[in-house]
Amino acid sequence: MKKHLFLSLIAITLSSHAFAEIYKRVDADGRVTYSNIKSKGATRLELDPDANNITNENRPKASTTPSKRTATPDSFPRVDSNTQNQRDGKRREILQNELEAEKQALEEAKKAYAEGESNPEVYRTATGQTFRNVPKFEEKMKNLQANVDNHKKNIELLQKELDSLR
């Protein structure tokens, strides 16, 4: 019993500090790819691992009474509103460009799906007979659909981020 408790505590401790490096690569056609594997031409994204590490135990509780805000200390660095507006504008511009690139990539992925759908996988026997290779076709279509789905999800997330800036 103590052994299971000890192993559980170690697993929880190690999993709470798990962190993967994320790389972003833009190919010659403007397609953006995110991966945890470094590749040629990819740039490492700087992410705050603790920003997404909210569990039910440390999630803020919803309350019906308004929360009191603490005053910002005088020693806290301040950014004037003009500088902040410029930063927000630049962020909005970057997100908008990413959104447009994802929309173009989605259209290309949809075209590739339609083209793949119209070209079934076949093989010829030594006697010249032609047969459909259904498993290969299904695998190809599954990958093409996954590509379309990934671009749709990226568009949805980028749009959500843009909406939060307005």
mmCIF file with all atom_site columns, N, CA, C and O in Angstrom, residues 137-155:
data_model
loop_
_atom_site.group_PDB
_atom_site.id
_atom_site.type_symbol
_atom_site.label_atom_id
_atom_site.label_alt_id
_atom_site.label_comp_id
_atom_site.label_asym_id
_atom_site.label_entity_id
_atom_site.label_seq_id
_atom_site.pdbx_PDB_ins_code
_atom_site.Cartn_x
_atom_site.Cartn_y
_atom_site.Cartn_z
_atom_site.occupancy
_atom_site.B_iso_or_equiv
_atom_site.pdbx_formal_charge
_atom_site.auth_seq_id
_atom_site.auth_comp_id
_atom_site.auth_asym_id
_atom_site.auth_atom_id
_atom_site.pdbx_PDB_model_num
ATOM 1  N N  . PHE A 1 137 ? -5.970  3.141  -50.007 1.00 0.00 ? 137 PHE A N  1
ATOM 2  C CA . PHE A 1 137 ? -6.837  4.284  -50.296 1.00 0.00 ? 137 PHE A CA 1
ATOM 3  C C  . PHE A 1 137 ? -7.412  4.864  -49.005 1.00 0.00 ? 137 PHE A C  1
ATOM 4  O O  . PHE A 1 137 ? -7.414  6.082  -48.804 1.00 0.00 ? 137 PHE A O  1
ATOM 5  N N  . GLU A 1 138 ? -7.883  3.995  -48.120 1.00 0.00 ? 138 GLU A N  1
ATOM 6  C CA . GLU A 1 138 ? -8.465  4.461  -46.854 1.00 0.00 ? 138 GLU A CA 1
ATOM 7  C C  . GLU A 1 138 ? -7.418  5.169  -45.997 1.00 0.00 ? 138 GLU A C  1
ATOM 8  O O  . GLU A 1 138 ? -7.722  6.181  -45.356 1.00 0.00 ? 138 GLU A O  1
ATOM 9  N N  . GLU A 1 139 ? -6.210  4.647  -45.978 1.00 0.00 ? 139 GLU A N  1
ATOM 10 C CA . GLU A 1 139 ? -5.134  5.288  -45.215 1.00 0.00 ? 139 GLU A CA 1
ATOM 11 C C  . GLU A 1 139 ? -4.809  6.667  -45.792 1.00 0.00 ? 139 GLU A C  1
ATOM 12 O O  . GLU A 1 139 ? -4.627  7.638  -45.061 1.00 0.00 ? 139 GLU A O  1
ATOM 13 N N  . LYS A 1 140 ? -4.757  6.750  -47.113 1.00 0.00 ? 140 LYS A N  1
ATOM 14 C CA . LYS A 1 140 ? -4.488  8.032  -47.776 1.00 0.00 ? 140 LYS A CA 1
ATOM 15 C C  . LYS A 1 140 ? -5.583  9.043  -47.431 1.00 0.00 ? 140 LYS A C  1
ATOM 16 O O  . LYS A 1 140 ? -5.296  10.188 -47.082 1.00 0.00 ? 140 LYS A O  1
ATOM 17 N N  . MET A 1 141 ? -6.841  8.603  -47.503 1.00 0.00 ? 141 MET A N  1
ATOM 18 C CA . MET A 1 141 ? -7.957  9.513  -47.221 1.00 0.00 ? 141 MET A CA 1
ATOM 19 C C  . MET A 1 141 ? -7.980  9.924  -45.749 1.00 0.00 ? 141 MET A C  1
ATOM 20 O O  . MET A 1 141 ? -8.315  11.067 -45.417 1.00 0.00 ? 141 MET A O  1
ATOM 21 N N  . LYS A 1 142 ? -7.623  9.003  -44.882 1.00 0.00 ? 142 LYS A N  1
ATOM 22 C CA . LYS A 1 142 ? -7.564  9.315  -43.449 1.00 0.00 ? 142 LYS A CA 1
ATOM 23 C C  . LYS A 1 142 ? -6.543  10.418 -43.189 1.00 0.00 ? 142 LYS A C  1
ATOM 24 O O  . LYS A 1 142 ? -6.815  11.371 -42.448 1.00 0.00 ? 142 LYS A O  1
ATOM 25 N N  . ASN A 1 143 ? -5.370  10.322 -43.814 1.00 0.00 ? 143 ASN A N  1
ATOM 26 C CA . ASN A 1 143 ? -4.334  11.347 -43.648 1.00 0.00 ? 143 ASN A CA 1
ATOM 27 C C  . ASN A 1 143 ? -4.761  12.687 -44.239 1.00 0.00 ? 143 ASN A C  1
ATOM 28 O O  . ASN A 1 143 ? -4.508  13.740 -43.644 1.00 0.00 ? 143 ASN A O  1
ATOM 29 N N  . LEU A 1 144 ? -5.398  12.647 -45.397 1.00 0.00 ? 144 LEU A N  1
ATOM 30 C CA . LEU A 1 144 ? -5.869  13.893 -46.019 1.00 0.00 ? 144 LEU A CA 1
ATOM 31 C C  . LEU A 1 144 ? -6.950  14.557 -45.159 1.00 0.00 ? 144 LEU A C  1
ATOM 32 O O  . LEU A 1 144 ? -6.965  15.780 -45.011 1.00 0.00 ? 144 LEU A O  1
ATOM 33 N N  . GLN A 1 145 ? -7.841  13.751 -44.582 1.00 0.00 ? 145 GLN A N  1
ATOM 34 C CA . GLN A 1 145 ? -8.890  14.295 -43.717 1.00 0.00 ? 145 GLN A CA 1
ATOM 35 C C  . GLN A 1 145 ? -8.281  14.876 -42.439 1.00 0.00 ? 145 GLN A C  1
ATOM 36 O O  . GLN A 1 145 ? -8.715  15.932 -41.966 1.00 0.00 ? 145 GLN A O  1
ATOM 37 N N  . ALA A 1 146 ? -7.277  14.201 -41.893 1.00 0.00 ? 146 ALA A N  1
ATOM 38 C CA . ALA A 1 146 ? -6.610  14.714 -40.691 1.00 0.00 ? 146 ALA A CA 1
ATOM 39 C C  . ALA A 1 146 ? -5.965  16.069 -40.977 1.00 0.00 ? 146 ALA A C  1
ATOM 40 O O  . ALA A 1 146 ? -6.008  16.972 -40.135 1.00 0.00 ? 146 ALA A O  1
ATOM 41 N N  . ASN A 1 147 ? -5.405  16.228 -42.159 1.00 0.00 ? 147 ASN A N  1
ATOM 42 C CA . ASN A 1 147 ? -4.803  17.503 -42.543 1.00 0.00 ? 147 ASN A CA 1
ATOM 43 C C  . ASN A 1 147 ? -5.863  18.604 -42.615 1.00 0.00 ? 147 ASN A C  1
ATOM 44 O O  . ASN A 1 147 ? -5.655  19.714 -42.117 1.00 0.00 ? 147 ASN A O  1
ATOM 45 N N  . VAL A 1 148 ? -7.011  18.300 -43.210 1.00 0.00 ? 148 VAL A N  1
ATOM 46 C CA . VAL A 1 148 ? -8.115  19.269 -43.275 1.00 0.00 ? 148 VAL A CA 1
ATOM 47 C C  . VAL A 1 148 ? -8.576  19.623 -41.861 1.00 0.00 ? 148 VAL A C  1
ATOM 48 O O  . VAL A 1 148 ? -8.764  20.802 -41.527 1.00 0.00 ? 148 VAL A O  1
ATOM 49 N N  . ASP A 1 149 ? -8.752  18.617 -41.023 1.00 0.00 ? 149 ASP A N  1
ATOM 50 C CA . ASP A 1 149 ? -9.218  18.842 -39.653 1.00 0.00 ? 149 ASP A CA 1
ATOM 51 C C  . ASP A 1 149 ? -8.234  19.702 -38.853 1.00 0.00 ? 149 ASP A C  1
ATOM 52 O O  . ASP A 1 149 ? -8.656  20.575 -38.080 1.00 0.00 ? 149 ASP A O  1
ATOM 53 N N  . ASN A 1 150 ? -6.938  19.471 -39.040 1.00 0.00 ? 150 ASN A N  1
ATOM 54 C CA . ASN A 1 150 ? -5.931  20.268 -38.330 1.00 0.00 ? 150 ASN A CA 1
ATOM 55 C C  . ASN A 1 150 ? -6.008  21.738 -38.722 1.00 0.00 ? 150 ASN A C  1
ATOM 56 O O  . ASN A 1 150 ? -5.924  22.625 -37.869 1.00 0.00 ? 150 ASN A O  1
ATOM 57 N N  . HIS A 1 151 ? -6.177  22.007 -40.005 1.00 0.00 ? 151 HIS A N  1
ATOM 58 C CA . HIS A 1 151 ? -6.277  23.405 -40.447 1.00 0.00 ? 151 HIS A CA 1
ATOM 59 C C  . HIS A 1 151 ? -7.554  24.051 -39.918 1.00 0.00 ? 151 HIS A C  1
ATOM 60 O O  . HIS A 1 151 ? -7.543  25.216 -39.533 1.00 0.00 ? 151 HIS A O  1
ATOM 61 N N  . LYS A 1 152 ? -8.657  23.306 -39.885 1.00 0.00 ? 152 LYS A N  1
ATOM 62 C CA . LYS A 1 152 ? -9.902  23.854 -39.332 1.00 0.00 ? 152 LYS A CA 1
ATOM 63 C C  . LYS A 1 152 ? -9.723  24.205 -37.860 1.00 0.00 ? 152 LYS A C  1
ATOM 64 O O  . LYS A 1 152 ? -10.177 25.265 -37.403 1.00 0.00 ? 152 LYS A O  1
ATOM 65 N N  . LYS A 1 153 ? -9.064  23.334 -37.106 1.00 0.00 ? 153 LYS A N  1
ATOM 66 C CA . LYS A 1 153 ? -8.842  23.576 -35.676 1.00 0.00 ? 153 LYS A CA 1
ATOM 67 C C  . LYS A 1 153 ? -7.936  24.784 -35.481 1.00 0.00 ? 153 LYS A C  1
ATOM 68 O O  . LYS A 1 153 ? -8.200  25.622 -34.612 1.00 0.00 ? 153 LYS A O  1
ATOM 69 N N  . ASN A 1 154 ? -6.884  24.895 -36.294 1.00 0.00 ? 154 ASN A N  1
ATOM 70 C CA . ASN A 1 154 ? -6.001  26.060 -36.198 1.00 0.00 ? 154 ASN A CA 1
ATOM 71 C C  . ASN A 1 154 ? -6.757  27.355 -36.466 1.00 0.00 ? 154 ASN A C  1
ATOM 72 O O  . ASN A 1 154 ? -6.554  28.362 -35.788 1.00 0.00 ? 154 ASN A O  1
ATOM 73 N N  . ILE A 1 155 ? -7.627  27.341 -37.475 1.00 0.00 ? 155 ILE A N  1
ATOM 74 C CA . ILE A 1 155 ? -8.425  28.534 -37.796 1.00 0.00 ? 155 ILE A CA 1
ATOM 75 C C  . ILE A 1 155 ? -9.329  28.886 -36.629 1.00 0.00 ? 155 ILE A C  1
ATOM 76 O O  . ILE A 1 155 ? -9.443  30.055 -36.236 1.00 0.00 ? 155 ILE A O  1
#
